[in-house]
CSV table of N, CA and C in Angstrom, one decimal:
chain,number,residue,atom,x,y,z
A,1,GLN,N,87.6,157.2,111.2
A,1,GLN,CA,86.3,157.9,111.4
A,1,GLN,C,85.4,157.5,110.3
A,2,VAL,N,84.2,156.9,110.7
A,2,VAL,CA,83.2,156.5,109.7
A,2,VAL,C,82.3,157.6,109.5
A,3,GLN,N,82.0,158.0,108.3
A,3,GLN,CA,81.0,159.0,108.0
A,3,GLN,C,79.9,158.4,107.1
A,4,LEU,N,78.7,158.7,107.5
A,4,LEU,CA,77.5,158.2,106.8
A,4,LEU,C,76.8,159.4,106.2
A,5,VAL,N,76.5,159.4,104.9
A,5,VAL,CA,75.8,160.5,104.3
A,5,VAL,C,74.5,159.9,103.6
A,6,GLU,N,73.3,160.4,104.1
A,6,GLU,CA,72.1,160.0,103.6
A,6,GLU,C,71.6,160.9,102.5
A,7,SER,N,70.8,160.4,101.6
A,7,SER,CA,70.2,161.2,100.5
A,7,SER,C,68.9,160.5,100.0
A,8,GLY,N,68.1,161.2,99.3
A,8,GLY,CA,66.9,160.6,98.7
A,8,GLY,C,65.6,161.0,99.4
A,9,GLY,N,65.7,161.8,100.4
A,9,GLY,CA,64.5,162.2,101.1
A,9,GLY,C,63.7,163.2,100.3
A,10,GLY,N,62.5,163.6,100.7
A,10,GLY,CA,61.8,164.6,100.0
A,10,GLY,C,60.3,164.5,100.3
A,11,LEU,N,59.5,165.2,99.5
A,11,LEU,CA,58.1,165.3,99.7
A,11,LEU,C,57.4,164.3,98.7
A,12,VAL,N,56.5,163.5,99.3
A,12,VAL,CA,55.8,162.5,98.4
A,12,VAL,C,54.4,162.4,98.9
A,13,GLN,N,53.5,162.1,98.0
A,13,GLN,CA,52.1,161.9,98.3
A,13,GLN,C,51.8,160.6,98.9
A,14,PRO,N,50.8,160.5,99.7
A,14,PRO,CA,50.4,159.1,100.3
A,14,PRO,C,50.2,158.1,99.2
A,15,GLY,N,50.8,156.9,99.4
A,15,GLY,CA,50.8,155.9,98.4
A,15,GLY,C,52.0,155.9,97.5
A,16,GLY,N,52.8,156.9,97.6
A,16,GLY,CA,54.0,157.0,96.8
A,16,GLY,C,55.2,156.3,97.3
A,17,SER,N,56.3,156.4,96.6
A,17,SER,CA,57.5,155.7,97.0
A,17,SER,C,58.7,156.6,97.0
A,18,LEU,N,59.7,156.2,97.8
A,18,LEU,CA,61.0,156.9,97.8
A,18,LEU,C,62.1,155.9,98.1
A,19,ARG,N,63.3,156.2,97.6
A,19,ARG,CA,64.4,155.3,97.9
A,19,ARG,C,65.5,156.2,98.6
A,20,LEU,N,65.8,155.8,99.8
A,20,LEU,CA,66.9,156.5,100.5
A,20,LEU,C,68.2,155.8,100.3
A,21,SER,N,69.3,156.5,100.3
A,21,SER,CA,70.6,156.0,100.1
A,21,SER,C,71.5,156.4,101.3
A,22,CYS,N,72.4,155.6,101.7
A,22,CYS,CA,73.4,155.9,102.7
A,22,CYS,C,74.7,155.4,102.3
A,23,GLU,N,75.6,156.4,102.0
A,23,GLU,CA,77.0,156.1,101.6
A,23,GLU,C,77.9,156.2,102.7
A,24,ALA,N,78.7,155.2,102.9
A,24,ALA,CA,79.6,155.1,104.1
A,24,ALA,C,81.1,155.3,103.6
A,25,SER,N,81.8,156.1,104.4
A,25,SER,CA,83.2,156.2,104.1
A,25,SER,C,84.1,155.4,105.0
A,26,VAL,N,84.1,154.1,104.7
A,26,VAL,CA,84.8,153.1,105.5
A,26,VAL,C,85.2,152.0,104.6
A,27,SER,N,86.4,151.5,104.7
A,27,SER,CA,86.9,150.4,103.9
A,27,SER,C,86.4,149.1,104.2
A,28,SER,N,86.0,148.9,105.4
A,28,SER,CA,85.4,147.6,105.9
A,28,SER,C,83.9,147.6,105.9
A,29,PHE,N,83.3,148.3,105.0
A,29,PHE,CA,81.8,148.5,105.0
A,29,PHE,C,81.1,147.1,105.0
A,30,ARG,N,81.7,146.1,104.3
A,30,ARG,CA,81.0,144.9,104.2
A,30,ARG,C,80.8,144.2,105.6
A,31,THR,N,81.6,144.5,106.6
A,31,THR,CA,81.5,143.9,107.9
A,31,THR,C,80.5,144.5,108.8
A,32,TYR,N,80.0,145.7,108.4
A,32,TYR,CA,79.1,146.4,109.3
A,32,TYR,C,77.6,146.0,109.1
A,33,THR,N,76.9,146.0,110.2
A,33,THR,CA,75.4,145.9,110.1
A,33,THR,C,75.0,147.3,109.8
A,34,MET,N,74.1,147.5,108.8
A,34,MET,CA,73.6,148.8,108.5
A,34,MET,C,72.1,148.9,108.9
A,35,ALA,N,71.7,150.0,109.4
A,35,ALA,CA,70.3,150.2,109.8
A,35,ALA,C,69.7,151.5,109.4
A,36,TRP,N,68.4,151.6,109.5
A,36,TRP,CA,67.7,152.8,109.3
A,36,TRP,C,66.8,153.0,110.5
A,37,PHE,N,66.8,154.2,111.1
A,37,PHE,CA,66.0,154.6,112.1
A,37,PHE,C,65.2,155.9,111.6
A,38,ARG,N,64.2,156.3,112.3
A,38,ARG,CA,63.5,157.5,112.0
A,38,ARG,C,63.0,158.2,113.2
A,39,GLN,N,62.8,159.5,113.1
A,39,GLN,CA,62.3,160.3,114.2
A,39,GLN,C,61.3,161.3,113.7
A,40,ALA,N,60.1,161.1,114.2
A,40,ALA,CA,59.0,162.0,113.8
A,40,ALA,C,59.0,163.2,114.8
A,41,PRO,N,58.4,164.3,114.5
A,41,PRO,CA,58.4,165.5,115.4
A,41,PRO,C,57.7,165.1,116.7
A,42,GLY,N,58.4,165.4,117.8
A,42,GLY,CA,57.9,165.2,119.1
A,42,GLY,C,57.9,163.8,119.6
A,43,LYS,N,58.6,162.9,118.8
A,43,LYS,CA,58.7,161.5,119.2
A,43,LYS,C,60.1,161.0,119.3
A,44,GLU,N,60.3,159.9,119.9
A,44,GLU,CA,61.7,159.3,120.0
A,44,GLU,C,62.1,158.7,118.7
A,45,ARG,N,63.4,158.6,118.6
A,45,ARG,CA,63.9,157.9,117.4
A,45,ARG,C,63.6,156.4,117.5
A,46,GLU,N,63.1,155.9,116.4
A,46,GLU,CA,62.7,154.5,116.4
A,46,GLU,C,63.3,153.7,115.3
A,47,PHE,N,63.5,152.4,115.5
A,47,PHE,CA,64.1,151.5,114.6
A,47,PHE,C,63.1,151.2,113.4
A,48,VAL,N,63.7,151.2,112.2
A,48,VAL,CA,63.0,150.9,111.0
A,48,VAL,C,63.4,149.5,110.4
A,49,ALA,N,64.7,149.4,110.1
A,49,ALA,CA,65.1,148.1,109.5
A,49,ALA,C,66.6,148.0,109.7
A,50,HIS,N,67.2,146.8,109.6
A,50,HIS,CA,68.6,146.6,109.5
A,50,HIS,C,68.9,145.5,108.6
A,51,ILE,N,70.2,145.5,108.1
A,51,ILE,CA,70.7,144.4,107.2
A,51,ILE,C,72.1,144.0,107.7
A,52,ARG,N,72.3,142.7,107.8
A,52,ARG,CA,73.5,142.3,108.3
A,52,ARG,C,74.6,142.4,107.3
A,53,GLY,N,75.9,142.5,107.8
A,53,GLY,CA,77.0,142.4,107.0
A,53,GLY,C,77.9,141.2,107.4
A,54,GLY,N,79.1,141.1,106.8
A,54,GLY,CA,80.0,140.0,107.2
A,54,GLY,C,79.4,138.7,107.1
A,55,ARG,N,79.4,137.9,108.1
A,55,ARG,CA,78.9,136.5,108.1
A,55,ARG,C,77.4,136.5,108.3
A,56,GLY,N,76.8,137.7,108.4
A,56,GLY,CA,75.3,137.7,108.6
A,56,GLY,C,74.5,137.4,107.4
A,57,GLY,N,75.2,137.3,106.2
A,57,GLY,CA,74.5,136.8,105.0
A,57,GLY,C,73.4,137.7,104.5
A,58,PHE,N,73.5,139.0,104.8
A,58,PHE,CA,72.6,140.0,104.3
A,58,PHE,C,71.2,139.8,104.8
A,59,ARG,N,71.1,139.1,106.0
A,59,ARG,CA,69.8,139.0,106.6
A,59,ARG,C,69.2,140.3,107.0
A,60,SER,N,67.9,140.5,106.9
A,60,SER,CA,67.3,141.8,107.2
A,60,SER,C,66.2,141.6,108.2
A,61,TYR,N,65.9,142.7,108.9
A,61,TYR,CA,64.8,142.6,109.9
A,61,TYR,C,64.1,144.0,109.9
A,62,TYR,N,62.8,144.0,110.1
A,62,TYR,CA,62.0,145.2,110.0
A,62,TYR,C,61.1,145.4,111.2
A,63,ALA,N,60.8,146.7,111.4
A,63,ALA,CA,59.8,147.0,112.4
A,63,ALA,C,58.5,146.6,111.8
A,64,ASP,N,57.5,146.2,112.7
A,64,ASP,CA,56.2,145.8,112.2
A,64,ASP,C,55.5,146.9,111.4
A,65,SER,N,55.8,148.1,111.8
A,65,SER,CA,55.0,149.2,111.1
A,65,SER,C,55.4,149.4,109.6
A,66,VAL,N,56.6,148.8,109.2
A,66,VAL,CA,57.0,149.0,107.8
A,66,VAL,C,57.1,147.7,107.1
A,67,LYS,N,56.9,146.6,107.8
A,67,LYS,CA,57.1,145.3,107.2
A,67,LYS,C,56.1,145.1,106.0
A,68,GLY,N,56.6,144.7,104.9
A,68,GLY,CA,55.8,144.5,103.6
A,68,GLY,C,55.8,145.8,102.8
A,69,ARG,N,56.2,146.9,103.3
A,69,ARG,CA,56.2,148.1,102.5
A,69,ARG,C,57.6,148.6,102.2
A,70,PHE,N,58.5,148.4,103.2
A,70,PHE,CA,59.9,148.9,103.1
A,70,PHE,C,60.8,147.7,102.8
A,71,ALA,N,61.9,148.0,102.1
A,71,ALA,CA,62.9,147.0,101.8
A,71,ALA,C,64.3,147.6,102.0
A,72,ILE,N,65.1,147.0,102.8
A,72,ILE,CA,66.5,147.4,103.0
A,72,ILE,C,67.4,146.5,102.2
A,73,SER,N,68.5,147.2,101.6
A,73,SER,CA,69.4,146.4,100.8
A,73,SER,C,70.8,147.1,101.0
A,74,ARG,N,71.8,146.5,100.4
A,74,ARG,CA,73.1,147.0,100.4
A,74,ARG,C,73.9,146.6,99.2
A,75,ASP,N,74.8,147.5,98.8
A,75,ASP,CA,75.8,147.2,97.7
A,75,ASP,C,77.2,147.4,98.3
A,76,ASN,N,77.8,146.3,98.7
A,76,ASN,CA,79.1,146.5,99.3
A,76,ASN,C,80.2,147.1,98.4
A,77,ALA,N,80.0,146.9,97.1
A,77,ALA,CA,81.0,147.4,96.1
A,77,ALA,C,80.9,149.0,96.1
A,78,LYS,N,79.7,149.5,96.5
A,78,LYS,CA,79.6,150.9,96.5
A,78,LYS,C,79.5,151.5,97.9
A,79,ASN,N,79.8,150.7,98.9
A,79,ASN,CA,79.7,151.2,100.3
A,79,ASN,C,78.4,151.9,100.6
A,80,THR,N,77.3,151.4,100.1
A,80,THR,CA,76.1,152.0,100.2
A,80,THR,C,74.9,151.1,100.6
A,81,ALA,N,74.1,151.6,101.5
A,81,ALA,CA,72.9,150.9,101.9
A,81,ALA,C,71.7,151.7,101.4
A,82,TYR,N,70.6,151.0,101.2
A,82,TYR,CA,69.4,151.6,100.7
A,82,TYR,C,68.2,151.3,101.5
A,83,LEU,N,67.2,152.1,101.4
A,83,LEU,CA,65.9,151.8,102.0
A,83,LEU,C,64.8,152.2,101.0
A,84,GLN,N,64.2,151.2,100.4
A,84,GLN,CA,63.2,151.4,99.4
A,84,GLN,C,61.9,151.5,100.2
A,85,MET,N,61.1,152.6,100.1
A,85,MET,CA,59.9,152.8,100.8
A,85,MET,C,58.7,152.9,99.9
A,86,ASN,N,57.8,152.0,100.0
A,86,ASN,CA,56.6,151.9,99.1
A,86,ASN,C,55.4,152.1,99.9
A,87,ASN,N,54.3,152.5,99.2
A,87,ASN,CA,53.0,152.7,99.9
A,87,ASN,C,53.1,153.6,101.1
A,88,LEU,N,53.8,154.7,101.0
A,88,LEU,CA,54.0,155.6,102.1
A,88,LEU,C,52.7,156.2,102.6
A,89,ASN,N,52.7,156.4,103.9
A,89,ASN,CA,51.5,157.1,104.5
A,89,ASN,C,52.0,158.2,105.4
A,90,THR,N,51.1,159.0,105.9
A,90,THR,CA,51.5,160.2,106.7
A,90,THR,C,52.3,159.8,107.9
A,91,ASP,N,52.0,158.7,108.5
A,91,ASP,CA,52.7,158.2,109.7
A,91,ASP,C,54.2,158.0,109.4
A,92,ASP,N,54.6,157.9,108.1
A,92,ASP,CA,56.0,157.7,107.8
A,92,ASP,C,56.8,159.0,107.7
A,93,THR,N,56.1,160.1,107.9
A,93,THR,CA,56.8,161.4,107.9
A,93,THR,C,57.8,161.4,109.1
A,94,ALA,N,59.0,161.7,108.8
A,94,ALA,CA,60.1,161.7,109.8
A,94,ALA,C,61.4,162.1,109.2
A,95,VAL,N,62.4,162.3,110.1
A,95,VAL,CA,63.7,162.4,109.6
A,95,VAL,C,64.3,161.0,109.7
A,96,TYR,N,64.9,160.5,108.6
A,96,TYR,CA,65.4,159.1,108.5
A,96,TYR,C,66.9,159.2,108.7
A,97,TYR,N,67.4,158.3,109.6
A,97,TYR,CA,68.8,158.3,109.9
A,97,TYR,C,69.4,156.9,109.5
A,98,CYS,N,70.6,157.0,108.9
A,98,CYS,CA,71.3,155.8,108.7
A,98,CYS,C,72.3,155.5,109.8
A,99,ALA,N,72.5,154.3,110.2
A,99,ALA,CA,73.4,153.9,111.3
A,99,ALA,C,74.2,152.7,110.9
A,100,ALA,N,75.4,152.6,111.5
A,100,ALA,CA,76.3,151.5,111.2
A,100,ALA,C,76.9,150.9,112.5
A,101,GLY,N,76.9,149.6,112.6
A,101,GLY,CA,77.5,149.0,113.8
A,101,GLY,C,78.4,147.8,113.4
A,102,GLU,N,79.5,147.7,114.1
A,102,GLU,CA,80.4,146.6,113.8
A,102,GLU,C,80.1,145.3,114.6
A,103,ARG,N,79.6,145.5,115.8
A,103,ARG,CA,79.4,144.3,116.6
A,103,ARG,C,77.9,144.3,117.1
A,104,VAL,N,77.0,144.3,116.2
A,104,VAL,CA,75.6,144.3,116.5
A,104,VAL,C,75.1,142.9,116.8
A,105,ILE,N,74.5,142.7,118.0
A,105,ILE,CA,74.0,141.3,118.3
A,105,ILE,C,72.5,141.4,118.1
A,106,THR,N,71.9,140.2,117.9
A,106,THR,CA,70.5,140.1,117.5
A,106,THR,C,69.6,140.7,118.6
A,107,SER,N,69.9,140.4,119.8
A,107,SER,CA,69.0,140.8,120.9
A,107,SER,C,68.9,142.3,121.1
A,108,THR,N,69.8,143.1,120.6
A,108,THR,CA,69.8,144.5,120.7
A,108,THR,C,69.9,145.2,119.4
A,109,SER,N,69.6,144.5,118.3
A,109,SER,CA,69.8,145.1,116.9
A,109,SER,C,68.8,146.2,116.6
A,110,SER,N,67.8,146.3,117.3
A,110,SER,CA,66.8,147.4,117.1
A,110,SER,C,67.0,148.6,118.0
A,111,SER,N,68.0,148.5,118.8
A,111,SER,CA,68.3,149.6,119.8
A,111,SER,C,69.3,150.6,119.2
A,112,LEU,N,69.1,151.9,119.6
A,112,LEU,CA,70.0,152.9,119.1
A,112,LEU,C,71.4,152.6,119.6
A,113,SER,N,71.6,152.1,120.8
A,113,SER,CA,72.9,151.9,121.4
A,113,SER,C,73.7,150.9,120.7
A,114,ALA,N,73.1,150.1,119.9
A,114,ALA,CA,73.8,149.0,119.2
A,114,ALA,C,74.7,149.5,118.1
A,115,TYR,N,74.5,150.8,117.7
A,115,TYR,CA,75.1,151.3,116.5
A,115,TYR,C,76.1,152.4,116.9
A,116,ASP,N,77.3,152.3,116.2
A,116,ASP,CA,78.4,153.2,116.6
A,116,ASP,C,78.4,154.5,115.8
A,117,HIS,N,77.9,154.5,114.6
A,117,HIS,CA,78.0,155.6,113.7
A,117,HIS,C,76.6,156.0,113.1
A,118,TRP,N,76.4,157.3,113.0
A,118,TRP,CA,75.2,157.8,112.5
A,118,TRP,C,75.3,158.9,111.5
A,119,GLY,N,74.4,159.0,110.5
A,119,GLY,CA,74.4,160.0,109.6
A,119,GLY,C,73.6,161.2,110.1
A,120,GLN,N,73.5,162.3,109.3
A,120,GLN,CA,72.9,163.5,109.8
A,120,GLN,C,71.4,163.5,109.6
A,121,GLY,N,70.9,162.5,108.8
A,121,GLY,CA,69.5,162.4,108.6
A,121,GLY,C,69.0,163.1,107.3
A,122,THR,N,67.9,162.5,106.8
A,122,THR,CA,67.2,163.1,105.6
A,122,THR,C,65.7,163.1,105.8
A,123,GLN,N,65.1,164.2,105.5
A,123,GLN,CA,63.7,164.4,105.8
A,123,GLN,C,62.8,163.7,104.8
A,124,VAL,N,61.8,163.0,105.3
A,124,VAL,CA,60.8,162.4,104.4
A,124,VAL,C,59.5,162.9,104.9
A,125,THR,N,58.8,163.6,104.0
A,125,THR,CA,57.5,164.1,104.3
A,125,THR,C,56.4,163.5,103.3
A,126,VAL,N,55.4,162.9,104.0
A,126,VAL,CA,54.3,162.3,103.2
A,126,VAL,C,53.1,163.2,103.4
A,127,SER,N,52.6,163.8,102.3
A,127,SER,CA,51.5,164.7,102.5
A,127,SER,C,50.9,164.9,101.1
A,128,SER,N,49.6,165.1,101.1
A,128,SER,CA,48.8,165.4,99.9
A,128,SER,C,48.7,166.9,99.7
């Protein structure tokens, strides 16, 4: 059973930064593709970013809405994935979810169904 625990959310002013963490309780963490999704009130959950594991060479991919502002990374020694969020704006307000998938293929890597395991989410609120 894979468990994912997110942390690092909170309230930040527009233009500010936050770093989210996702710690996974799985011995084979390095083989998983790790991703971040978010869900704003009244909206569907949407893809934010992912980072490959295993033979993927830590390649990352971003939604257009966050490209250049967010950075996903991972530390396999700590079984942890991160999402560094800079220059936040009010549209970034959402619950952010960490996800993990063992057999994520490129064509569906931004889809919810590609990921087997999900965290409980952490709230990010951008407001002045």
